[in-house]
XYZ file of C-alpha atoms in Angstrom:
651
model
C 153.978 73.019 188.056
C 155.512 76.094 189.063
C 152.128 77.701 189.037
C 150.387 74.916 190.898
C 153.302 75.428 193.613
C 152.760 78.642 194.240
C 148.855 78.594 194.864
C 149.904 74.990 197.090
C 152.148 77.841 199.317
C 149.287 80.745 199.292
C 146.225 78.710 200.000
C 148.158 75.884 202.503
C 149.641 78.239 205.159
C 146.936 79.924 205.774
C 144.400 76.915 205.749
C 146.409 75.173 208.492
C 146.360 78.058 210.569
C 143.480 79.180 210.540
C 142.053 75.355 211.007
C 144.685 74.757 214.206
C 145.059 77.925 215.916
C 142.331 80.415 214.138
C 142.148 83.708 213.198
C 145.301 85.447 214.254
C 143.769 88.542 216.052
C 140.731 87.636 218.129
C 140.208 91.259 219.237
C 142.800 93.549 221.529
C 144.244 92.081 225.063
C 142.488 93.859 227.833
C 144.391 95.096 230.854
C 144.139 91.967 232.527
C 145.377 89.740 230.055
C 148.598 92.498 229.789
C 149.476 92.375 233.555
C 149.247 88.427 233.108
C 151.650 88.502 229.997
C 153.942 90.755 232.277
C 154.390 88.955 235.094
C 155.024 85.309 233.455
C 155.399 86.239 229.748
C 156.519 82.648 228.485
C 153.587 80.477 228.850
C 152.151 77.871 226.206
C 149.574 80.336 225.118
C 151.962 83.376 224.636
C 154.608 81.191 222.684
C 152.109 79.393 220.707
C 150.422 83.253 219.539
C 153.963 84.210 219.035
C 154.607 81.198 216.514
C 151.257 81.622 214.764
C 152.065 85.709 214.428
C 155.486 85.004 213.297
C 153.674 82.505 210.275
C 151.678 84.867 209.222
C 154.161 87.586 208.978
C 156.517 85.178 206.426
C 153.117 84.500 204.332
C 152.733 87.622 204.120
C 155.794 88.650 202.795
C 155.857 86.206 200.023
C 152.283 86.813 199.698
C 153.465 90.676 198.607
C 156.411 89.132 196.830
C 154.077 86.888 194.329
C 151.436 89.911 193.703
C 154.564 92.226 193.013
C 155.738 89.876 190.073
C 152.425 89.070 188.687
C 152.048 93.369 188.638
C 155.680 93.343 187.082
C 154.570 90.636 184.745
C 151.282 92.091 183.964
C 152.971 95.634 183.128
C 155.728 93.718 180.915
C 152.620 91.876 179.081
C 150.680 95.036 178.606
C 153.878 97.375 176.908
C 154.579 94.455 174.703
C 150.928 93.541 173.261
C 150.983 97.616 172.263
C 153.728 97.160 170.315
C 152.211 94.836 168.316
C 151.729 96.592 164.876
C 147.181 96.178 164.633
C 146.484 95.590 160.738
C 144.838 98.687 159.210
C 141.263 98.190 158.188
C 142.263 97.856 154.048
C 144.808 95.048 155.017
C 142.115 93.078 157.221
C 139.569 93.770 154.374
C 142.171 92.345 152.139
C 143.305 89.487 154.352
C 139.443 88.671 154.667
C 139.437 88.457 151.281
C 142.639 86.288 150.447
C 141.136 83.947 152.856
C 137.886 83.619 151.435
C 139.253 82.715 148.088
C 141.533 80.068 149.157
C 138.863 78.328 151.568
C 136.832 78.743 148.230
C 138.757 77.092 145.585
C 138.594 73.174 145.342
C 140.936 71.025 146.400
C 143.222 69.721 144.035
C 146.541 67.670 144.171
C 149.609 69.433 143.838
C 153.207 68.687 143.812
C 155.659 70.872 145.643
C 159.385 70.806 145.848
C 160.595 70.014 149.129
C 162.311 72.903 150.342
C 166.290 72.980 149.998
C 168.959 73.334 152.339
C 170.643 76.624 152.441
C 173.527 76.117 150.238
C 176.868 77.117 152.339
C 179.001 80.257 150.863
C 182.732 80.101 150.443
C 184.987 82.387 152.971
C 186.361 84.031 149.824
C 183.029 85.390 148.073
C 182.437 88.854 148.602
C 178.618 88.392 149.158
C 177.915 86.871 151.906
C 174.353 85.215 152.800
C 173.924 83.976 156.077
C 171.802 80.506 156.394
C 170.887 81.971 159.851
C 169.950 85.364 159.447
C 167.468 85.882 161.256
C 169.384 84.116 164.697
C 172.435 86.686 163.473
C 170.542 89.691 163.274
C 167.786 89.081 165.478
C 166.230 92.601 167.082
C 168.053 94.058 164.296
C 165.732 93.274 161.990
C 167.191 94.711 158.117
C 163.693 94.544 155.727
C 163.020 95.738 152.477
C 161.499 99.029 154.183
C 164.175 99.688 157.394
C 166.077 98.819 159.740
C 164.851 98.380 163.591
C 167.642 99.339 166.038
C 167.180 99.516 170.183
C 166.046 103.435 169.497
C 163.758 102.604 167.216
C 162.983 102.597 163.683
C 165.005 103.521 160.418
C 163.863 103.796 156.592
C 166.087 101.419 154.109
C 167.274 104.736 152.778
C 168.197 106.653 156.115
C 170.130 103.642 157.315
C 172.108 103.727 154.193
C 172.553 107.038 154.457
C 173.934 106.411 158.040
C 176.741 104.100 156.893
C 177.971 106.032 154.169
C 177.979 109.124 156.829
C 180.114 106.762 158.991
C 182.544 105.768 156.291
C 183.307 109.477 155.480
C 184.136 109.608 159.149
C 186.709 107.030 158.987
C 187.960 108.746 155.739
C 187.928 112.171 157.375
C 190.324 110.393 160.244
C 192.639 109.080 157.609
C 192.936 112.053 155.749
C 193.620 114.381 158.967
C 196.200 111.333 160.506
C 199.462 112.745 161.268
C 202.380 109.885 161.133
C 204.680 110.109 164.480
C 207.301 107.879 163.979
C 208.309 107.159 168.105
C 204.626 108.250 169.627
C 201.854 107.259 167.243
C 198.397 108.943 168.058
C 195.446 106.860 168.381
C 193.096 109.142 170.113
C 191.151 109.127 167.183
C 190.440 105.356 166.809
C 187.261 105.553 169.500
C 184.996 103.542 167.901
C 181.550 104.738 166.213
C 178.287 105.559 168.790
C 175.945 102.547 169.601
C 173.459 103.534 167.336
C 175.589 104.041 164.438
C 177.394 100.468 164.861
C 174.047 98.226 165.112
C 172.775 99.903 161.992
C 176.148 99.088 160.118
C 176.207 96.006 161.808
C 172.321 95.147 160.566
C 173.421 96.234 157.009
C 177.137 94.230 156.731
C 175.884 91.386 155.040
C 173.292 92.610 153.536
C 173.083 93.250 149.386
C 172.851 96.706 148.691
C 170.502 98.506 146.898
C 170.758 100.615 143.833
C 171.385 103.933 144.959
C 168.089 106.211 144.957
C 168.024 110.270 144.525
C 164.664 110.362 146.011
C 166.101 111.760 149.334
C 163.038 113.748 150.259
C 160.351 110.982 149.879
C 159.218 110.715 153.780
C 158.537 114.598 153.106
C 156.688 113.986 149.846
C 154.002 111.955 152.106
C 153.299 114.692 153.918
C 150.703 117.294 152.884
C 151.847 120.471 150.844
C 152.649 123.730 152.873
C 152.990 121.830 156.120
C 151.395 119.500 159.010
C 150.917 118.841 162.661
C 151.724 115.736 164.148
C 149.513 114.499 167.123
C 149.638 111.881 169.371
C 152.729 109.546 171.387
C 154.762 109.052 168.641
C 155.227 113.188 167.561
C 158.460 113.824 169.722
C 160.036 110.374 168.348
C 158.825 111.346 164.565
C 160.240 114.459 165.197
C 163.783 113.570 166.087
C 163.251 111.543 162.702
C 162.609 114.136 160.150
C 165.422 115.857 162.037
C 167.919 113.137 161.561
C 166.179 112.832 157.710
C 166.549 116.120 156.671
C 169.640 116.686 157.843
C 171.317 113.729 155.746
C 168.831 114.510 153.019
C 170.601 118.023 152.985
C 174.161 116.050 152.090
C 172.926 114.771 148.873
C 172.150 115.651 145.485
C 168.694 116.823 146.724
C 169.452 119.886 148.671
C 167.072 120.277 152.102
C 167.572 123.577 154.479
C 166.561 123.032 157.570
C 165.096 125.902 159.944
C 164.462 124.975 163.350
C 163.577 127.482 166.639
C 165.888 126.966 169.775
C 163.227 125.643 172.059
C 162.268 123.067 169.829
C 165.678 121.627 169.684
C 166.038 121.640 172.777
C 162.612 119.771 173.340
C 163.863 117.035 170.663
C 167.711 116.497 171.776
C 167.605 117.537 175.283
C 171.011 119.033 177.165
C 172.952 117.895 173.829
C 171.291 120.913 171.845
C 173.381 123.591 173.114
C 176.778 121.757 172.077
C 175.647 119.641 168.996
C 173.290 122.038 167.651
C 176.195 124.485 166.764
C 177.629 121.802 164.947
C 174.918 120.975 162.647
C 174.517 122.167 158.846
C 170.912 123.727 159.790
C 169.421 127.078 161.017
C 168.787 127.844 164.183
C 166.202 130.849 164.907
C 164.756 131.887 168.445
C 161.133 132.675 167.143
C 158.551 131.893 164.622
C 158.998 135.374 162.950
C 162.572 134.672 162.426
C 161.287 131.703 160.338
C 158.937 133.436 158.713
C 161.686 136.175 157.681
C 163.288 133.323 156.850
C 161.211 132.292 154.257
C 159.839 135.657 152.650
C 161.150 135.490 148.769
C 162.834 138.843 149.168
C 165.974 139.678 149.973
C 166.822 142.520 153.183
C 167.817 145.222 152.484
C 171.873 145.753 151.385
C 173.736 145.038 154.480
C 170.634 144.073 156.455
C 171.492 140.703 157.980
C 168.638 137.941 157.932
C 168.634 136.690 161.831
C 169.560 132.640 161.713
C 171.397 133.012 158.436
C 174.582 131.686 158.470
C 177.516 133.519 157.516
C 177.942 133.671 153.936
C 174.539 132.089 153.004
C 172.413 134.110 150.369
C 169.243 133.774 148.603
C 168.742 132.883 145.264
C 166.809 131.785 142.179
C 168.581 127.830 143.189
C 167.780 128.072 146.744
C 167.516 124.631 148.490
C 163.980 123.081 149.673
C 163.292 124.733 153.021
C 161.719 122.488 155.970
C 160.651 124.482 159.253
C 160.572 122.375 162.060
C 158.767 123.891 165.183
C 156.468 123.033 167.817
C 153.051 124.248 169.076
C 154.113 126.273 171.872
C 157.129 128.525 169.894
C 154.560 131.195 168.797
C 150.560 132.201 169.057
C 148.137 130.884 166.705
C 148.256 133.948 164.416
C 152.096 133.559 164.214
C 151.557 130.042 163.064
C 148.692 131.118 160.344
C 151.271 134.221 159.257
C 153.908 131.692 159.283
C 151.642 128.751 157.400
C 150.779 131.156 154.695
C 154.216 132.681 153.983
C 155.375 128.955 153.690
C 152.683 127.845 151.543
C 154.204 127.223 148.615
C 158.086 127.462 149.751
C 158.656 125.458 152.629
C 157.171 122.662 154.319
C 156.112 123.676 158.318
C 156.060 120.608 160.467
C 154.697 121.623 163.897
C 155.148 118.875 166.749
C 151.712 119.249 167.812
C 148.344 120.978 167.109
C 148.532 123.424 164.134
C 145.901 126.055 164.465
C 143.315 125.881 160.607
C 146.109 123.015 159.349
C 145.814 119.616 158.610
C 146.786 117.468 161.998
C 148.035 113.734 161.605
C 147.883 111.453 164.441
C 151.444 109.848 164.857
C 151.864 106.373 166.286
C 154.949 105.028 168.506
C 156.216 102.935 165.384
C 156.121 106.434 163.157
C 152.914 105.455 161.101
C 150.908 108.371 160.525
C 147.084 108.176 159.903
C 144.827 111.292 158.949
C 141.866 111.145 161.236
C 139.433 113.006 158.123
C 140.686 109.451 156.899
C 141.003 106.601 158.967
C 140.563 103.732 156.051
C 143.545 105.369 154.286
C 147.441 104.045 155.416
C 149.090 106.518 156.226
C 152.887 107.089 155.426
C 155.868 105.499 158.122
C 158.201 107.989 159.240
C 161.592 107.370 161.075
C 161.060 107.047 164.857
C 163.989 107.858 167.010
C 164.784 108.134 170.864
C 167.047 111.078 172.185
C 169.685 108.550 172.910
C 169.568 107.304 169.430
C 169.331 110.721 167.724
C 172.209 111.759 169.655
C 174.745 108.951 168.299
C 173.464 109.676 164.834
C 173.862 113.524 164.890
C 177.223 113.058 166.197
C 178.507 111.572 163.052
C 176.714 114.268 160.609
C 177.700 117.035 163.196
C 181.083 118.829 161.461
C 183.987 117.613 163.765
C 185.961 119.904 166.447
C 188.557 122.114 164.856
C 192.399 120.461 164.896
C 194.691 121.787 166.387
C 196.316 124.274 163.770
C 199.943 122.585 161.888
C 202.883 124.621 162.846
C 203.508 127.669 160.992
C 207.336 127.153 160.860
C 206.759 123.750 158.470
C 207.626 120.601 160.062
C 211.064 119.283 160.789
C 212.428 116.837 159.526
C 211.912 113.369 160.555
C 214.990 112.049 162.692
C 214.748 108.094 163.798
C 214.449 107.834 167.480
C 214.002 103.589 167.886
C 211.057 101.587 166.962
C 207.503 103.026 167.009
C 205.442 101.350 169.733
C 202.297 99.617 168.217
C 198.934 99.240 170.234
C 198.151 96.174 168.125
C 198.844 93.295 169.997
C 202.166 91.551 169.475
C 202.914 88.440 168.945
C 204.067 86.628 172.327
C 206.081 83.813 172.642
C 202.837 80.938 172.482
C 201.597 83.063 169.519
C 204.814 82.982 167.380
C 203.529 81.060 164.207
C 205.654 78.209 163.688
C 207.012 76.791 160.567
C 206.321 73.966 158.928
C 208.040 70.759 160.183
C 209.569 68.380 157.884
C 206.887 65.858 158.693
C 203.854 66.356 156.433
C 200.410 67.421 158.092
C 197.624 69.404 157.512
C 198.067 73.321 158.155
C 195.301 75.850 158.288
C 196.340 79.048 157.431
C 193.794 81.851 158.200
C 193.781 84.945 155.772
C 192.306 88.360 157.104
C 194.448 90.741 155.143
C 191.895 91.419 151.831
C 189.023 88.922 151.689
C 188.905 86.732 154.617
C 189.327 82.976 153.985
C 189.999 79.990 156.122
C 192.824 77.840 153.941
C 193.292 73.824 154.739
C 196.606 73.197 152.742
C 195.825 75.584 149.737
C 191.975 74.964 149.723
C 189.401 77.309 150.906
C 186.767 76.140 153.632
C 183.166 77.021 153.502
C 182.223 78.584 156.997
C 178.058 78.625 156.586
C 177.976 81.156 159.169
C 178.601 84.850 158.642
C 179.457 85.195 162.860
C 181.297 82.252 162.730
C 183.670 84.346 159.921
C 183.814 87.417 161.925
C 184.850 85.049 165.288
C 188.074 83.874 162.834
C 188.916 87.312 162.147
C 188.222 88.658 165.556
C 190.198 86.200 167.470
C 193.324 86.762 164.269
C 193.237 90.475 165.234
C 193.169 89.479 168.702
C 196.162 87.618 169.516
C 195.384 87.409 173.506
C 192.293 86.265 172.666
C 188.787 87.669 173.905
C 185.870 86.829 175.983
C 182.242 85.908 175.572
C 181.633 89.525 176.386
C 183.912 90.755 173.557
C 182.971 88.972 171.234
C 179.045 89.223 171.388
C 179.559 93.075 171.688
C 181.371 93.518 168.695
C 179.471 90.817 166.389
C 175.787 91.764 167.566
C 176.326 95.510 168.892
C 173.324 97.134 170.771
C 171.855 93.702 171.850
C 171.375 92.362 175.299
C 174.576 90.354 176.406
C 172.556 87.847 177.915
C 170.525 86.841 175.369
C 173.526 86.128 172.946
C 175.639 84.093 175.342
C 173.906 80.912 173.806
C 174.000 82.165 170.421
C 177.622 82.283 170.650
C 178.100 78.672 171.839
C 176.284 77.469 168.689
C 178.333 79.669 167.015
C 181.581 78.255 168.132
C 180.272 74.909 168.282
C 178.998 74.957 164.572
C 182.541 76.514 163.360
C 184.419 73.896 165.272
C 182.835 70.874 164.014
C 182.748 72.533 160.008
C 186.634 72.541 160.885
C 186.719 69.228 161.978
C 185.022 67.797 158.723
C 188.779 68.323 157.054
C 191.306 69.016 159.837
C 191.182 66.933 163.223
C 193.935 69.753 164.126
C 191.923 72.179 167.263
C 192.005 75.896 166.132
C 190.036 77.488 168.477
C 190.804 77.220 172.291
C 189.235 78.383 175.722
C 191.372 78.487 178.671
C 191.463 81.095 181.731
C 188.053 82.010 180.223
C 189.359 83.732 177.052
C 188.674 82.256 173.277
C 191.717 81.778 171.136
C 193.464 80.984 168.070
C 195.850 78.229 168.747
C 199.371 79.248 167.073
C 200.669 76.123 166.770
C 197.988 74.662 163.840
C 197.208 77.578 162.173
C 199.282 80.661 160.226
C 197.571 83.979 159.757
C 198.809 86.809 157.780
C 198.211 89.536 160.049
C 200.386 87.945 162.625
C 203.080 87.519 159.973
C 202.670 91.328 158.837
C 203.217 92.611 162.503
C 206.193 90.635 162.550
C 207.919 92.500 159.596
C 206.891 95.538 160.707
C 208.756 95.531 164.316
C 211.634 93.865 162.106
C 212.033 96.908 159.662
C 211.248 99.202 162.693
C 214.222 97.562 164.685
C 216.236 97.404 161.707
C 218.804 99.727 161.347
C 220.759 98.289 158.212
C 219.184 96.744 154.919
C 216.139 98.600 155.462
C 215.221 98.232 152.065
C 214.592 94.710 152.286
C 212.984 95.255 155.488
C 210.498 97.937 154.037
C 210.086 94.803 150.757
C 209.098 92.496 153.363
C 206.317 94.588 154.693
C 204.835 95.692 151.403
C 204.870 91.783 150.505
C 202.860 90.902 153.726
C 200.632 94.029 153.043
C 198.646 92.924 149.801
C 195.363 94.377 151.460
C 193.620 96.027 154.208
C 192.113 94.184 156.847
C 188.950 92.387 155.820
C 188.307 95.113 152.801
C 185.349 92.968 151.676
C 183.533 93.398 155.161
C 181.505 96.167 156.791
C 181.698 94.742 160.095
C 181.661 98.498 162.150
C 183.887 96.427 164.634
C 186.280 96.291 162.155
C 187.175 100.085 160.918
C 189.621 100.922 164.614
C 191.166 98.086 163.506
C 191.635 98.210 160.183
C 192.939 102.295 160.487
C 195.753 101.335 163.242
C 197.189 98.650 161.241
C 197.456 101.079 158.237
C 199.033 103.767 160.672
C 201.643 101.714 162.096
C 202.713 101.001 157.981
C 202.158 104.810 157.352
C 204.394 105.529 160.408
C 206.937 103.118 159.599
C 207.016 105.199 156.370
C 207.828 108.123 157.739
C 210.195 106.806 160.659
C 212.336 104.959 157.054
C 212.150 108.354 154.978
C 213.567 109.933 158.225
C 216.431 107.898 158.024
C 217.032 108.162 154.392
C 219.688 110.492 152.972
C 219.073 109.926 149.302
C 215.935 112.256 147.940
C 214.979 109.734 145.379
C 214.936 106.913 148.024
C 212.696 109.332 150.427
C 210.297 110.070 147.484
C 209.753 106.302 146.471
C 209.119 105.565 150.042
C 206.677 108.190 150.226
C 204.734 106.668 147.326
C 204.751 103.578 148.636
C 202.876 104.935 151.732
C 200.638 106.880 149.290
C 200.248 103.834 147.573
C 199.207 102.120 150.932
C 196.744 105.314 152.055
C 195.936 107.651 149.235
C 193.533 109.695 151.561
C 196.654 110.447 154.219
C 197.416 114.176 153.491
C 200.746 114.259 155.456
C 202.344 111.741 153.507
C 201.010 114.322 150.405
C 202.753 116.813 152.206
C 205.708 115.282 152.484
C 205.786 114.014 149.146
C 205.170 117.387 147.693
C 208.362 118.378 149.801
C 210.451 116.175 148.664
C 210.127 116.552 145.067
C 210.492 120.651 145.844
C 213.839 119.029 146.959
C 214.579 117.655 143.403
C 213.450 120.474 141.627
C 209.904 119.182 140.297
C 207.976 121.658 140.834
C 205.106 120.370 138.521
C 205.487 116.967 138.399
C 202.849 114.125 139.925
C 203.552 110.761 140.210
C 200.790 108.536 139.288
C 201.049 107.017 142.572
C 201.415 110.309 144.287
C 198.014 111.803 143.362
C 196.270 114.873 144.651
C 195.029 115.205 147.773
């Protein structure tokens, strides 16, 4: 109809007109017919050409409009059918084949099992399997082979790589967290780039894989002593064996990686001057720098190798050496010197022609095809954008240097009033309420180990993964959140529009499941903001934020007070999750216990009282290397010079 309405307005218009009045221009006025318009310009002629004119001007603009959508259209159209991944020749060959057989066979009668519902999971299992995973993951696509992000495209084994890179950097910012009892600092807590949050967010609930040592695999593919890599894909493939090799340098496998300056630069753009310093891989300025890089011998005593780093020598063990360049660092003979010093101990990848090498054509979806072969599959290579590259090499990069600790020891903690939290309190319409003495159904929402939704004792089963992580959200979130918040931090890296609806089935699914035991309302939207409504439903965190501005506040009978927050602390904040939304969270409500810590140890007199709060603490963050400090302090100050606590252990 809509199409049939716009041909209706381009064909009409002009039809009338021209079958009315005519043709709008019927050649230029003579002088004649100007001096007449002149002296009496509003006549029924001159009004009536006027009106016609002024038609045709508005058909023509929405004339240009239309053709300006269909080309918009048309361009849209054309980008998308060349992402379509073409079958290779083998797998139409074998497609032809599979086909063949089964229109071949004869037709015989057979029973099938109707297909099952997806069984729901409990809240309280630790794997999670979403009955909607594609609608939860959507563009984030997690297969058996990658993971597909907005910058492109991620081997299984990369992507796990990237998570475990992102734990260690939550691990790296508890271990360096210092506690300030009156002014906590929570610079820190910036949450992870884009790119590194939709690929933990496409693994959460996923199963993990057995952990593999094959870390250089997408180099085994590639042909011994080196390759160039043709075609629109070669910068993106590039930025992915950078990203590869770099975490494949981390593990048990160790890969050095040589790269010239200009090449860098060509791959990560204005980021290469800062971030490339900060990288665990050699930067040279031209191919014979590589090459010098790679000759078996040793310089000369005292001779230093230009692009070594400090303190790096050659040896019998040396790691597998990968020489990233492109086609315009050197000459041709440069490259063939260079080609045959690396034959046999480094792999050259040169991001374009190589002069007398083998030269792969590389795709925009990272599949490489040799053109001496075109029937042969080729491997698939991580494909990357500079965005995308950027947010990953940001969380391998080594981090800025802290400021240094002050030489003079630190002093000793005095108690200056209660620290001020940046979770949010509990206001006055979020005070959970206790129980009445009339008997009634109460939820009670636990986010403080493995979240579960509890209806009088009795776990709920939520069948939606998102519609878990909206619970815990909104719990964490006392003053609620928006559709915006909440789409951003359960699908990160998506369009917003395009999940507005998803949410709505989300909340309207999770509502009803609630309703199936409890006609008490939970969740509630007023002023535009989603929340958790106080007065039907307890959650722990709410009751653990509580204690902890009690003991803060308290200035007697802090013993009990410090109990009381140990008791509400029997976990950390959704442990059993891998939401990436999750970790600023989970780290500031361990600080403010780790500060409370040190604000009650301040305040102690007795050394044996200051130690066992210090353990505690431990006990609560074993990676926090203040509170190791400290501890190692105070039992200087009872005279143990060697002894460890079991709960106290190294740091």
């Amino acid at each position: 109809m809509s199409l049939l309405f716009v041909l209706a307005f381009l064909v009409g218009p002009p039809a009338v007109l021209l079958t009315v009045i005519g043709p709008p221009l019927r050649g230029w006025p003579t002088s004649e017919q100007l001096r007449a318009w002149l002296q009496q310009p509003l006549t029924e002629e001159t009004l009536t050409a006027g009106l016609a004119i002024g038609a045709w001007l508005i058909w023509l603009l929405v004339a240009y409009t239309v053709a300006v959508r269909i080309i918009i259209r048309l361009r849209a159209t054309t980008a998308w059918l060349r992402r379509i991944p073409l079958p290779t020749p083998l797998q139409a060959t074998a497609s032809g084949m599979a086909g063949a057989a089964v229109l071949g066979v004869t037709t015989n009668t057979v029973t099938t099992t109707p297909p099952q519902p997806p069984q729901p999971v409990a809240t309280g299992t630790a794997t999670f399997h979403d009955d909607t995973a594609p609608d939860d993951h959507h563009d984030q696509a997690v297969r058996e082979d990658g993971v597909t992000v907005a910058g492109g495209w991620l081997p299984r084994d990369v992507a796990e790589q990237v998570t475990a890179a992102a734990a260690l950097v939550w691990l790296r910012r508890r271990r360096d967290y210092q506690p300030h009892p009156t002014h906590p600092d929570d610079t820190d807590l910036t949450p992870l780039p884009p790119t590194v949050t939709a690929v933990q967010a496409a693994l959460a609930d996923t199963p993990t894989p057995p952990p593999s040592d094959e870390s250089a695999a997408p180099f085994e593919a590639l042909p011994a002593g080196g390759i160039g890599l043709t075609g629109p894909g070669t910068l993106p493939v590039g930025r992915g064996l950078l990203v590869t090799a770099i975490l494949a340098g981390q593990r048990r496998s160790p890969t050095s990686l040589i790269v010239t300056k200009a090449t860098l630069a060509l791959l990560l753009g204005p980021a290469a001057e800062t971030l490339g310093r900060r990288l665990p891989l050699t930067i040279v300025d031209t191919v014979d720098e590589a090459a010098q890089l790679l000759h078996p011998a040793d310089p000369v005593a005292g001779e230093a190798i230009p692009g070594r780093r400090q303190g790096e020598t050659s040896s019998g063990n040396d790691p597998r050496k990968i020489v990233l360049l492109n086609d315009h660092d050197g000459s041709e003979q440069q490259l063939n010197q260079l080609a045959e010093t690396a034959a046999a101990a480094a792999l050259v990848v040169v991001l374009g022609e190589r002069p007398g090498g083998p030269n792969w054509h590389a795709d925009s979806t990272g599949h490489l095809r040799d053109p001496h072969h075109p029937d042969m599959p080729g491997p698939r290579l991580c494909v990357l954008n500079q965005t995308a590259t950027t947010d990953l090499l940001t969380i391998i990069a080594s981090p800025n240097p802290a400021p240094p600790h002050p030489a003079s020891g630190r002093p000793p903690l005095t108690y200056a009033g209660p620290p001020e939290l940046p979770l949010p309190r509990q206001v006055a319409r979020h005070e959970p309420t206790r129980l009445s003495t009339t008997p009634r159904q109460r939820l009670h929402l636990r986010v403080l180990g493995d979240p579960q939704l509890l209806i009088d004792g009795k776990p709920l089963t939520i069948r939606r993964s998102a519609g878990l992580q909206v619970l815990v959200y909104l719990a964490v979130h006392p003053d609620g959140a928006d559709t915006a918040q909440l789409t951003d931090a359960i699908w990160p890296g998506l369009p917003r529009h395009s999940l507005t609806g998803r949410l709505y089935t989300i909340l309207s699914d999770l509502r009803r499941t609630i309703r199936t035991t409890s006609d008490l309302p939970v969740i509630e939207h007023t002023d535009d903001r989603y929340h958790l409504n106080p007065e039907n439903i307890d959650v722990d965190i709410w009751e653990l934020q509580a204690a902890i501005h009690q003991a803060a506040a308290t200035l007697a009978h802090t013993t009990a007070a410090w109990q009381a927050v140990l008791s509400a602390y029997h976990a950390d904040l959704a442990n059993t999750r891998t939401w990436p939304w999750l970790d600023p969270h989970r780290e500031a409500t361990r600080r403010r216990i780790v500060d409370l810590c040190a604000t009650l140890a301040g305040k102690e007199h007795d050394p044996h009282r200051v130690l066992q709060l210090l353990q505690d603490g431990i006990h609560i963050d074993p990676y926090n290397a203040d509170l190791h400090r400290l501890a190692t302090d105070a039992l200087t100050a009872l005279g143990r010079h060697e002894w460890r606590s079991a709960r106290c252990p190294q740091p």
